[in-house]
Short mmCIF file of C-alpha atoms and ligand atoms in Angstrom, two decimals:
data_model
loop_
_atom_site.label_atom_id
_atom_site.label_comp_id
_atom_site.label_asym_id
_atom_site.label_seq_id
_atom_site.Cartn_x
_atom_site.Cartn_y
_atom_site.Cartn_z
CA MET A 1 26.50 -5.42 -14.10
CA LYS A 2 23.56 -3.10 -14.78
CA THR A 3 21.86 -0.94 -12.14
CA ILE A 4 19.62 -3.00 -9.86
CA ILE A 5 16.25 -1.31 -10.26
CA GLU A 6 13.28 -1.09 -7.92
CA PRO A 7 11.27 -4.23 -8.77
CA PHE A 8 7.94 -2.33 -8.75
CA ARG A 9 6.12 0.59 -10.33
CA ILE A 10 4.39 3.28 -8.28
CA LYS A 11 0.59 3.42 -8.43
CA SER A 12 -0.19 5.77 -5.59
CA VAL A 13 1.95 8.55 -4.11
CA GLU A 14 2.08 10.59 -0.90
CA PRO A 15 3.34 14.19 -0.84
CA ILE A 16 6.42 15.28 1.09
CA TYR A 17 6.08 18.72 2.66
CA PHE A 18 9.18 20.87 2.47
CA ASN A 19 10.36 23.18 5.22
CA THR A 20 13.43 25.35 5.86
CA VAL A 21 16.37 25.04 8.25
CA GLU A 22 14.97 27.97 10.30
CA GLU A 23 11.58 26.25 10.63
CA ARG A 24 13.23 22.98 11.58
CA LYS A 25 15.34 24.67 14.24
CA LEU A 26 12.16 25.73 16.02
CA ILE A 27 10.48 22.35 15.49
CA LEU A 28 13.51 20.56 16.94
CA GLU A 29 13.59 22.82 20.01
CA ASN A 30 9.87 22.34 20.55
CA ALA A 31 10.40 18.57 20.29
CA PHE A 32 13.18 18.74 22.94
CA TYR A 33 15.69 17.17 20.53
CA ASN A 34 13.67 13.95 20.51
CA PRO A 35 12.70 12.69 17.01
CA PHE A 36 9.74 10.78 18.45
CA LEU A 37 8.21 14.14 19.44
CA ILE A 38 8.42 15.59 15.90
CA ARG A 39 5.26 15.43 13.77
CA SER A 40 5.71 13.33 10.66
CA LYS A 41 4.45 16.08 8.35
CA ASP A 42 7.48 18.12 9.48
CA VAL A 43 9.85 15.40 8.21
CA LEU A 44 11.20 15.28 4.62
CA ILE A 45 12.70 11.80 4.61
CA ASP A 46 11.53 9.61 7.46
CA LEU A 47 14.13 7.02 8.41
CA LEU A 48 12.96 6.71 12.02
CA THR A 49 11.98 3.11 11.46
CA ASP A 50 11.34 0.41 8.90
CA SER A 51 8.51 -0.81 11.13
CA GLY A 52 4.94 -0.48 9.89
CA THR A 53 6.13 1.98 7.25
CA SER A 54 6.25 -0.35 4.23
CA ALA A 55 4.35 0.34 1.04
CA MET A 56 1.87 -2.50 0.60
CA SER A 57 1.52 -4.11 -2.82
CA SER A 58 -1.58 -4.04 -4.99
CA SER A 59 -2.07 -7.71 -4.03
CA GLN A 60 -2.00 -6.82 -0.36
CA TRP A 61 -4.53 -4.02 -0.90
CA ALA A 62 -6.71 -6.49 -2.78
CA GLY A 63 -6.31 -8.86 0.19
CA ILE A 64 -7.59 -6.09 2.44
CA MET A 65 -10.91 -6.26 0.57
CA HIS A 66 -11.00 -10.05 0.88
CA GLY A 67 -10.55 -9.84 4.66
CA ASP A 68 -13.28 -11.69 6.52
CA GLU A 69 -14.13 -9.95 9.77
CA SER A 70 -15.83 -12.83 11.56
CA TYR A 71 -15.04 -12.95 15.27
CA ALA A 72 -14.29 -16.67 15.22
CA GLY A 73 -13.01 -19.00 12.50
CA SER A 74 -12.40 -16.39 9.78
CA PRO A 75 -10.94 -17.81 6.53
CA SER A 76 -8.44 -14.94 6.69
CA PHE A 77 -7.02 -16.49 9.85
CA PHE A 78 -6.61 -19.86 8.20
CA ARG A 79 -4.73 -18.30 5.27
CA PHE A 80 -2.52 -16.49 7.80
CA GLU A 81 -1.98 -19.64 9.84
CA GLU A 82 -1.19 -21.82 6.84
CA THR A 83 1.35 -19.34 5.45
CA ILE A 84 3.19 -19.15 8.78
CA GLN A 85 3.08 -22.91 9.26
CA GLU A 86 4.56 -23.34 5.79
CA ILE A 87 7.44 -20.89 6.34
CA THR A 88 8.29 -21.75 9.95
CA GLY A 89 7.29 -25.41 10.07
CA MET A 90 5.71 -24.58 13.43
CA PRO A 91 2.18 -25.93 13.86
CA LEU A 92 0.87 -23.51 16.52
CA VAL A 93 0.27 -19.96 15.31
CA ILE A 94 -1.03 -17.15 17.52
CA PRO A 95 -1.82 -13.75 15.99
CA THR A 96 -1.01 -10.57 17.95
CA HIS A 97 -1.29 -6.89 17.15
CA GLN A 98 2.50 -6.43 16.95
CA GLY A 99 5.82 -7.90 18.00
CA ARG A 100 5.87 -6.57 21.54
CA ALA A 101 2.43 -8.04 22.23
CA SER A 102 3.90 -11.45 21.40
CA GLU A 103 6.81 -10.67 23.73
CA LYS A 104 4.52 -9.52 26.54
CA ILE A 105 2.57 -12.79 26.40
CA LEU A 106 5.64 -15.00 26.14
CA PHE A 107 7.65 -13.35 28.92
CA SER A 108 4.65 -13.03 31.25
CA ILE A 109 4.51 -16.83 31.10
CA LEU A 110 8.22 -17.69 31.07
CA GLY A 111 9.74 -14.71 32.90
CA GLY A 112 9.92 -13.71 36.55
CA LYS A 113 12.52 -12.99 39.19
CA GLY A 114 15.66 -15.13 39.10
CA LYS A 115 15.25 -16.01 35.40
CA TYR A 116 17.72 -15.15 32.65
CA PHE A 117 17.04 -14.79 28.92
CA LEU A 118 20.07 -15.09 26.66
CA SER A 119 20.36 -13.51 23.24
CA ASN A 120 22.75 -12.20 20.60
CA THR A 121 21.15 -8.80 21.29
CA LEU A 122 17.67 -8.22 22.64
CA PHE A 123 15.69 -5.46 20.97
CA ASP A 124 14.59 -2.69 23.34
CA THR A 125 10.94 -3.82 23.67
CA THR A 126 12.07 -7.43 24.14
CA ARG A 127 14.47 -6.45 26.91
CA ALA A 128 11.82 -4.20 28.48
CA ASN A 129 9.24 -7.01 28.51
CA ILE A 130 11.78 -9.39 30.06
CA GLU A 131 12.75 -6.87 32.73
CA PHE A 132 9.11 -5.96 33.37
CA SER A 133 8.50 -9.61 34.30
CA GLY A 134 11.32 -9.35 36.86
CA ALA A 135 13.76 -11.42 34.80
CA GLU A 136 17.10 -10.37 33.34
CA GLY A 137 18.20 -10.22 29.70
CA ILE A 138 21.80 -10.99 28.75
CA ASP A 139 23.31 -10.06 25.37
CA LEU A 140 26.08 -12.32 24.10
CA ILE A 141 27.09 -10.76 20.80
CA CYS A 142 30.20 -12.15 19.09
CA GLU A 143 33.44 -10.18 19.19
CA GLU A 144 33.13 -8.93 15.55
CA GLY A 145 29.76 -7.43 16.42
CA LYS A 146 31.36 -5.07 18.92
CA HIS A 147 33.54 -3.27 16.38
CA PRO A 148 31.55 -1.12 13.95
CA ALA A 149 34.45 -0.36 11.62
CA ILE A 150 35.58 -3.94 11.02
CA PRO A 151 33.51 -5.69 8.33
CA ALA A 152 32.59 -9.35 8.82
CA PRO A 153 29.88 -11.43 7.12
CA PHE A 154 27.88 -12.43 10.23
CA LYS A 155 28.29 -9.81 12.91
CA GLY A 156 24.94 -10.78 14.43
CA ASN A 157 26.28 -14.16 15.61
CA MET A 158 26.13 -15.19 19.22
CA ASP A 159 29.35 -15.72 21.16
CA LEU A 160 29.24 -19.47 21.69
CA VAL A 161 31.96 -19.58 24.34
CA ALA A 162 30.17 -16.91 26.36
CA LEU A 163 26.90 -18.80 25.90
CA LYS A 164 28.32 -21.99 27.43
CA GLN A 165 29.91 -20.01 30.22
CA ILE A 166 26.74 -18.12 31.14
CA ILE A 167 24.68 -21.32 31.14
CA LYS A 168 27.16 -22.81 33.62
CA GLU A 169 27.20 -19.65 35.71
CA LYS A 170 23.45 -19.01 35.91
CA GLY A 171 22.29 -22.62 35.76
CA ALA A 172 20.31 -24.03 32.82
CA GLU A 173 17.23 -24.41 35.05
CA ASN A 174 17.12 -20.60 35.41
CA ILE A 175 17.22 -19.96 31.67
CA PRO A 176 13.75 -20.39 30.16
CA LEU A 177 14.80 -19.39 26.64
CA CYS A 178 17.58 -18.38 24.34
CA ILE A 179 16.45 -15.78 21.76
CA ILE A 180 18.24 -15.26 18.46
CA THR A 181 17.36 -11.93 16.85
CA VAL A 182 17.53 -12.10 13.04
CA THR A 183 18.82 -9.77 11.76
CA ASN A 184 20.36 -8.26 14.87
CA ASN A 185 18.60 -4.90 14.86
CA SER A 186 20.25 -3.26 17.87
CA GLY A 187 23.66 -4.47 16.72
CA GLY A 188 23.60 -2.89 13.28
CA GLY A 189 21.01 -4.98 11.42
CA GLN A 190 23.71 -7.64 11.00
CA PRO A 191 22.84 -11.21 10.03
CA VAL A 192 23.30 -14.43 11.97
CA SER A 193 24.78 -17.38 10.09
CA MET A 194 23.04 -20.73 9.77
CA GLN A 195 26.11 -22.32 11.30
CA ASN A 196 25.78 -20.11 14.39
CA ILE A 197 22.06 -20.82 14.74
CA ARG A 198 22.76 -24.54 14.47
CA ALA A 199 25.51 -24.31 17.10
CA VAL A 200 23.29 -22.35 19.50
CA ARG A 201 20.64 -25.01 18.99
CA THR A 202 23.10 -27.79 19.86
CA ILE A 203 24.39 -26.05 23.01
CA CYS A 204 20.85 -25.26 24.16
CA SER A 205 19.63 -28.79 23.45
CA GLU A 206 22.45 -30.19 25.57
CA ASN A 207 21.17 -28.01 28.40
CA ASN A 208 17.44 -28.43 27.78
CA ILE A 209 16.98 -24.75 26.94
CA PRO A 210 14.45 -23.95 24.21
CA VAL A 211 15.47 -21.63 21.37
CA PHE A 212 13.22 -18.90 19.97
CA ILE A 213 13.83 -16.72 16.95
CA ASP A 214 12.95 -13.02 17.01
CA ALA A 215 11.98 -13.25 13.37
CA CYS A 216 11.14 -9.62 12.42
CA ARG A 217 13.63 -9.61 9.54
CA PHE A 218 13.92 -13.33 8.76
CA ALA A 219 13.85 -12.86 4.98
CA GLU A 220 16.65 -10.30 4.97
CA ASN A 221 18.70 -12.61 7.21
CA SER A 222 17.97 -15.59 4.94
CA TYR A 223 19.10 -13.62 1.89
CA PHE A 224 22.37 -12.71 3.61
CA ILE A 225 22.90 -16.42 4.28
CA LYS A 226 22.33 -17.08 0.58
CA LEU A 227 24.88 -14.43 -0.39
CA ARG A 228 27.53 -15.09 2.24
CA GLU A 229 27.40 -18.62 3.62
CA GLU A 230 28.90 -21.58 1.84
CA GLY A 231 26.39 -24.08 0.51
CA TYR A 232 23.41 -21.72 0.28
CA ASN A 233 24.12 -19.88 -2.96
CA ASN A 234 21.74 -21.99 -5.04
CA LYS A 235 19.02 -22.48 -2.44
CA PRO A 236 15.75 -20.55 -2.69
CA VAL A 237 15.24 -18.09 0.19
CA PHE A 238 12.10 -19.98 1.21
CA GLU A 239 14.17 -23.12 1.83
CA ILE A 240 16.80 -21.17 3.75
CA ALA A 241 14.10 -19.63 5.94
CA ARG A 242 12.59 -23.08 6.52
CA GLU A 243 15.93 -24.41 7.66
CA LEU A 244 16.53 -21.39 9.90
CA PHE A 245 13.21 -21.94 11.68
CA SER A 246 13.78 -25.69 11.86
CA TYR A 247 16.39 -25.12 14.60
CA ALA A 248 13.95 -23.21 16.80
CA ASP A 249 11.19 -24.22 19.18
CA GLY A 250 9.28 -21.06 18.48
CA CYS A 251 9.39 -17.49 17.28
CA THR A 252 8.08 -14.03 17.93
CA MET A 253 7.42 -11.84 14.94
CA SER A 254 6.56 -8.26 14.20
CA ALA A 255 4.78 -8.37 10.84
CA LYS A 256 5.50 -4.63 10.57
CA LYS A 257 8.92 -5.47 9.12
CA ASP A 258 9.41 -8.45 6.79
CA ALA A 259 5.70 -8.92 6.12
CA PHE A 260 5.16 -5.46 4.56
CA ALA A 261 2.22 -4.87 6.89
CA ASN A 262 1.39 -1.64 8.67
CA ILE A 263 0.38 -3.52 11.81
CA GLY A 264 0.48 -7.09 13.09
CA GLY A 265 2.56 -9.84 14.59
CA PHE A 266 2.46 -13.40 15.82
CA LEU A 267 3.86 -16.10 18.02
CA ALA A 268 4.52 -19.52 16.53
CA MET A 269 5.73 -22.60 18.38
CA ARG A 270 5.81 -26.38 18.62
CA ASN A 271 4.93 -26.91 22.28
CA GLU A 272 1.18 -27.45 22.91
CA GLU A 273 1.34 -26.69 26.61
CA LEU A 274 3.07 -23.35 26.10
CA ALA A 275 0.71 -22.46 23.24
CA LEU A 276 -2.28 -23.14 25.48
CA LYS A 277 -0.92 -20.78 28.13
CA CYS A 278 -0.22 -18.15 25.47
CA ARG A 279 -3.73 -18.42 24.03
CA ASN A 280 -5.27 -18.12 27.49
CA LEU A 281 -3.40 -14.87 28.00
CA LEU A 282 -4.14 -13.79 24.44
CA VAL A 283 -7.88 -13.90 25.05
CA ILE A 284 -7.68 -11.42 27.90
CA THR A 285 -5.12 -9.10 26.32
CA GLU A 286 -5.36 -9.27 22.51
CA GLY A 287 -8.46 -11.15 21.42
CA PHE A 288 -9.87 -14.50 20.38
CA PRO A 289 -7.20 -16.90 19.01
CA THR A 290 -8.36 -16.59 15.39
CA TYR A 291 -7.80 -12.82 15.23
CA GLY A 292 -5.68 -11.89 18.27
CA GLY A 293 -5.76 -8.12 18.12
CA LEU A 294 -5.97 -7.84 14.35
CA ALA A 295 -8.71 -7.28 11.81
CA GLY A 296 -9.32 -10.03 9.26
CA ARG A 297 -7.99 -7.69 6.58
CA ASP A 298 -4.67 -7.35 8.46
CA LEU A 299 -4.35 -11.15 8.58
CA GLU A 300 -4.77 -11.22 4.77
CA ALA A 301 -2.20 -8.45 4.19
CA ILE A 302 0.33 -10.26 6.40
CA ALA A 303 -0.21 -13.64 4.73
CA ILE A 304 0.38 -12.09 1.29
CA GLY A 305 3.32 -9.96 2.48
CA LEU A 306 5.10 -12.97 4.00
CA ARG A 307 5.20 -14.63 0.57
CA GLU A 308 6.16 -11.46 -1.31
CA VAL A 309 9.12 -10.75 0.97
CA MET A 310 10.85 -13.95 -0.10
CA GLU A 311 10.85 -12.95 -3.81
CA GLU A 312 14.49 -12.75 -4.71
CA ASN A 313 14.24 -9.75 -7.06
CA TYR A 314 12.88 -7.85 -4.11
CA LEU A 315 15.55 -9.04 -1.66
CA GLN A 316 18.34 -8.34 -4.14
CA TYR A 317 17.06 -4.77 -4.56
CA ARG A 318 16.45 -4.37 -0.84
CA ILE A 319 19.91 -5.44 0.32
CA ARG A 320 21.60 -3.60 -2.55
CA SER A 321 19.79 -0.31 -1.87
CA ILE A 322 21.02 -0.24 1.72
CA GLU A 323 24.54 -1.10 0.58
CA TYR A 324 24.33 1.70 -2.02
CA LEU A 325 23.79 4.28 0.71
CA ALA A 326 26.51 2.73 2.88
CA ASN A 327 29.04 2.81 0.03
CA LYS A 328 28.43 6.51 -0.63
CA LEU A 329 29.04 7.30 3.04
CA ILE A 330 32.14 5.10 3.29
CA ALA A 331 33.62 6.79 0.20
CA ALA A 332 33.22 10.19 1.93
CA GLY A 333 34.94 8.93 5.08
CA VAL A 334 31.78 8.86 7.23
CA PRO A 335 32.22 6.30 10.04
CA ILE A 336 29.50 3.67 9.77
CA MET A 337 28.86 0.13 10.95
CA GLN A 338 30.36 -2.15 8.30
CA PRO A 339 29.14 -3.93 6.34
CA ALA A 340 25.70 -2.35 5.74
CA GLY A 341 22.80 -3.92 7.64
CA GLY A 342 19.76 -5.50 6.04
CA HIS A 343 17.28 -2.74 6.79
CA ALA A 344 19.39 0.23 7.78
CA VAL A 345 22.70 2.03 7.73
CA TYR A 346 24.09 2.71 11.19
CA LEU A 347 26.31 5.74 11.72
CA ASP A 348 29.00 5.35 14.36
CA ALA A 349 28.22 8.44 16.44
CA LYS A 350 31.13 7.89 18.83
CA LYS A 351 33.55 8.38 15.94
CA PHE A 352 31.40 10.82 13.96
CA LEU A 353 31.23 13.21 16.95
CA ALA A 354 34.43 12.29 18.76
CA HIS A 355 34.39 15.69 20.51
CA ILE A 356 31.13 14.90 22.35
CA PRO A 357 31.51 12.70 25.45
CA VAL A 358 29.21 9.68 25.72
CA ALA A 359 27.42 11.22 28.72
CA GLN A 360 26.29 14.03 26.39
CA TYR A 361 24.58 11.58 24.04
CA PRO A 362 26.50 12.01 20.76
CA GLY A 363 24.01 9.76 18.95
CA GLN A 364 21.05 11.91 19.89
CA ALA A 365 23.03 15.06 18.99
CA LEU A 366 23.66 13.59 15.53
CA VAL A 367 19.97 12.72 15.12
CA GLY A 368 19.20 16.40 15.79
CA ALA A 369 21.83 17.61 13.32
CA LEU A 370 20.51 15.41 10.48
CA TYR A 371 17.00 16.70 11.04
CA LEU A 372 18.08 20.32 11.26
CA HIS A 373 20.27 20.22 8.19
CA GLY A 374 18.17 18.06 5.87
CA GLY A 375 14.82 17.24 7.46
CA ILE A 376 15.90 13.59 7.84
CA ARG A 377 14.50 11.76 10.84
CA SER A 378 16.66 8.97 12.30
CA VAL A 379 16.94 7.26 15.65
CA GLU A 380 19.64 6.89 18.27
CA ILE A 381 20.54 3.34 19.24
CA GLY A 382 23.02 4.06 21.98
CA SER A 383 23.13 5.32 25.53
CA LEU A 384 19.84 7.20 25.40
CA MET A 385 18.07 3.98 24.37
CA PHE A 386 20.10 1.47 26.39
CA GLY A 387 22.00 3.49 29.01
CA LYS A 388 21.43 2.82 32.69
CA TYR A 389 22.46 4.66 35.85
CA ASP A 390 24.70 3.36 38.61
CA ASP A 391 23.96 3.98 42.29
CA ASN A 392 25.50 7.46 42.05
CA LYS A 393 23.25 8.37 39.09
CA GLN A 394 26.24 8.22 36.74
CA LEU A 395 25.50 6.94 33.23
CA ILE A 396 26.50 3.35 32.46
CA PRO A 397 26.78 3.77 28.69
CA ALA A 398 25.66 1.34 26.00
CA GLN A 399 28.24 -0.75 24.18
CA LEU A 400 27.83 1.24 20.95
CA GLU A 401 26.64 4.75 20.10
CA LEU A 402 24.83 4.29 16.81
CA VAL A 403 22.42 6.37 14.75
CA ARG A 404 20.16 4.26 12.60
CA LEU A 405 18.97 5.33 9.19
CA ALA A 406 16.22 2.72 8.74
CA ILE A 407 14.91 2.41 5.21
CA PRO A 408 11.16 1.74 4.91
CA ARG A 409 10.43 -1.09 2.47
CA ARG A 410 9.42 -0.12 -1.11
CA VAL A 411 8.90 3.53 -0.12
CA TYR A 412 11.84 5.69 -1.18
CA THR A 413 13.55 5.85 -4.58
CA GLN A 414 17.22 6.11 -5.44
CA SER A 415 17.10 9.93 -5.58
CA HIS A 416 15.71 10.07 -2.05
CA ILE A 417 18.66 7.94 -0.97
CA ASP A 418 21.10 10.17 -2.91
CA TYR A 419 19.69 13.15 -1.00
CA VAL A 420 20.17 11.32 2.32
CA ALA A 421 23.81 10.63 1.46
CA GLU A 422 24.37 14.31 0.55
CA VAL A 423 22.90 15.50 3.85
CA VAL A 424 24.87 13.04 5.99
CA ILE A 425 28.12 13.97 4.23
CA GLU A 426 27.48 17.72 4.63
CA VAL A 427 26.73 17.24 8.33
CA PHE A 428 29.90 15.16 8.64
CA ASN A 429 31.99 17.89 7.06
CA ALA A 430 30.61 20.45 9.55
CA ARG A 431 30.55 18.07 12.55
CA ASP A 432 32.73 20.28 14.80
CA LYS A 433 29.82 22.68 15.25
CA ILE A 434 27.47 20.05 16.70
CA LYS A 435 26.93 20.28 20.47
CA GLY A 436 26.13 17.63 23.08
CA LEU A 437 22.81 17.24 24.91
CA SER A 438 21.60 16.69 28.45
CA ILE A 439 18.37 15.09 29.64
CA VAL A 440 15.76 17.37 31.20
CA GLU A 441 13.01 14.82 31.73
CA GLU A 442 12.82 11.02 31.32
CA ALA A 443 10.66 7.97 32.02
CA ALA A 444 11.87 4.94 33.98
CA VAL A 445 11.49 2.47 31.07
CA LEU A 446 12.04 2.95 27.33
CA ARG A 447 13.00 6.55 28.06
CA HIS A 448 14.10 7.33 24.51
CA PHE A 449 10.49 7.49 23.32
CA THR A 450 9.52 10.42 25.54
CA ALA A 451 12.72 11.92 26.99
CA LYS A 452 13.14 15.68 26.74
CA LEU A 453 16.64 16.99 26.11
CA GLN A 454 18.40 20.32 25.81
CA GLN A 455 21.46 21.46 23.94
CA LEU A 456 24.56 22.12 26.05
N1 F0G B 501 12.14 -7.29 17.81
C1 F0G B 501 12.89 -6.58 16.97
C2 F0G B 501 14.21 -7.11 16.51
C3 F0G B 501 12.42 -5.33 16.50
O1 F0G B 501 13.17 -4.64 15.66
C4 F0G B 501 11.16 -4.86 16.95
C5 F0G B 501 10.66 -3.56 16.54
C6 F0G B 501 10.40 -5.66 17.82
C7 F0G B 501 10.94 -6.87 18.23
C8 F0G B 501 9.07 -5.23 18.35
O2 F0G B 501 8.12 -5.25 17.34
O3 F0G B 501 7.41 -2.87 17.06
O4 F0G B 501 5.99 -4.74 16.26
O5 F0G B 501 6.22 -4.30 18.67
N2 F0G B 501 11.38 -2.70 16.01
C9 F0G B 501 10.98 -1.40 15.53
C10 F0G B 501 12.20 -0.64 15.09
C11 F0G B 501 10.11 -0.61 16.44
O6 F0G B 501 12.10 0.57 14.83
O7 F0G B 501 13.25 -1.25 14.95
P1 F0G B 501 6.87 -4.23 17.33
#
């Protein structure tokens, strides 16, 4: 088989500014070992997130010019609405400025004390919005998903036995929603199988619990189903996505991922009564229902991006380019989550830095080392992001200590990725020198964004 090439040419470029290890040492100290506090011009390869960082296509930029900025009834909204209706089969579409705005609206309505939201794994903003409402989020990831080193085709699946058990334990009447995150971002960008989604649907239907999809990366998940699940090999991704959404009552979406947009999101659903409540809240928080926190031009860019993302040349290149990086790291003995995720490679920091105890945040220490050595910005998805304290202020660690190398869509070339592999491998070979960290300052919620740390 020949090399799978980037299915695009480059029309416009942005410079990367180079700096030295000495300069980065100072920058890292000044940023208190927190990548969110580093300025982007000080980063060589930015793998902090795949969110809002996509390169838009020439069609999307053309769409920007077509955007109609009318307050009410803009044709751009109707193109947006129609595209989402077509892909999801859901008639009620509510635009928001990004994924977490959709979550805030949804959980303000459905959340509250004594309520439980079940999921394969809730993303950090989703969990935070649930908890902010007074409710509790419960992750029910399948057994395979808990072991980074063991490859399995659908490590994002929900544990169905645990799901039934929890429903019995908490009472179906206290569970307003079950949320399936596709792909499972916090669990390694791993896909959920159609079979699992169907089974979750059946269990929830038996208990009268609605199912929502956190659809940020629905196209990547659909492509994994095509590659890995029996019966889907010859189906177009569009049809697979349609089927995936057909099992859900609604979805939340961040268009900053699988819609190649720099901003945007939406809620879509089938229930009129819920949609009415959402729109009422939308008007006071985001905007009028035909723009909801977005400009008309954003609605156009999203509508076009949602169709482009299902092009199979693109998805083949996308999934392959992540796997390419993963394979280089595996060959060098670097411990990573296997198989590669759909949007990122996740380093297993617990194994990578086995000499650093979990309470000294090995993931965050590794993030610092990658920046220092090669100017690569990554993000910890471990105990800094998800850790809690017990009554004695002792850390209750996260299940996994991962470092995510998220690959922005259509942005970096193969040589950028080769460079990333070289840096990670060099850091791995000198890992004994890396030291743990302690927290100096932190916020009560989503502390990883602003926490200040120091080297031990
Ligand atoms: N759900 C998932 C699975 C996500 O990955 C994200 C964002 C959101 C919801 C929230 O969407 O950012 O538009 O408000 N993930 C980004 C990331 C931030 O880096 O993974 P948002």
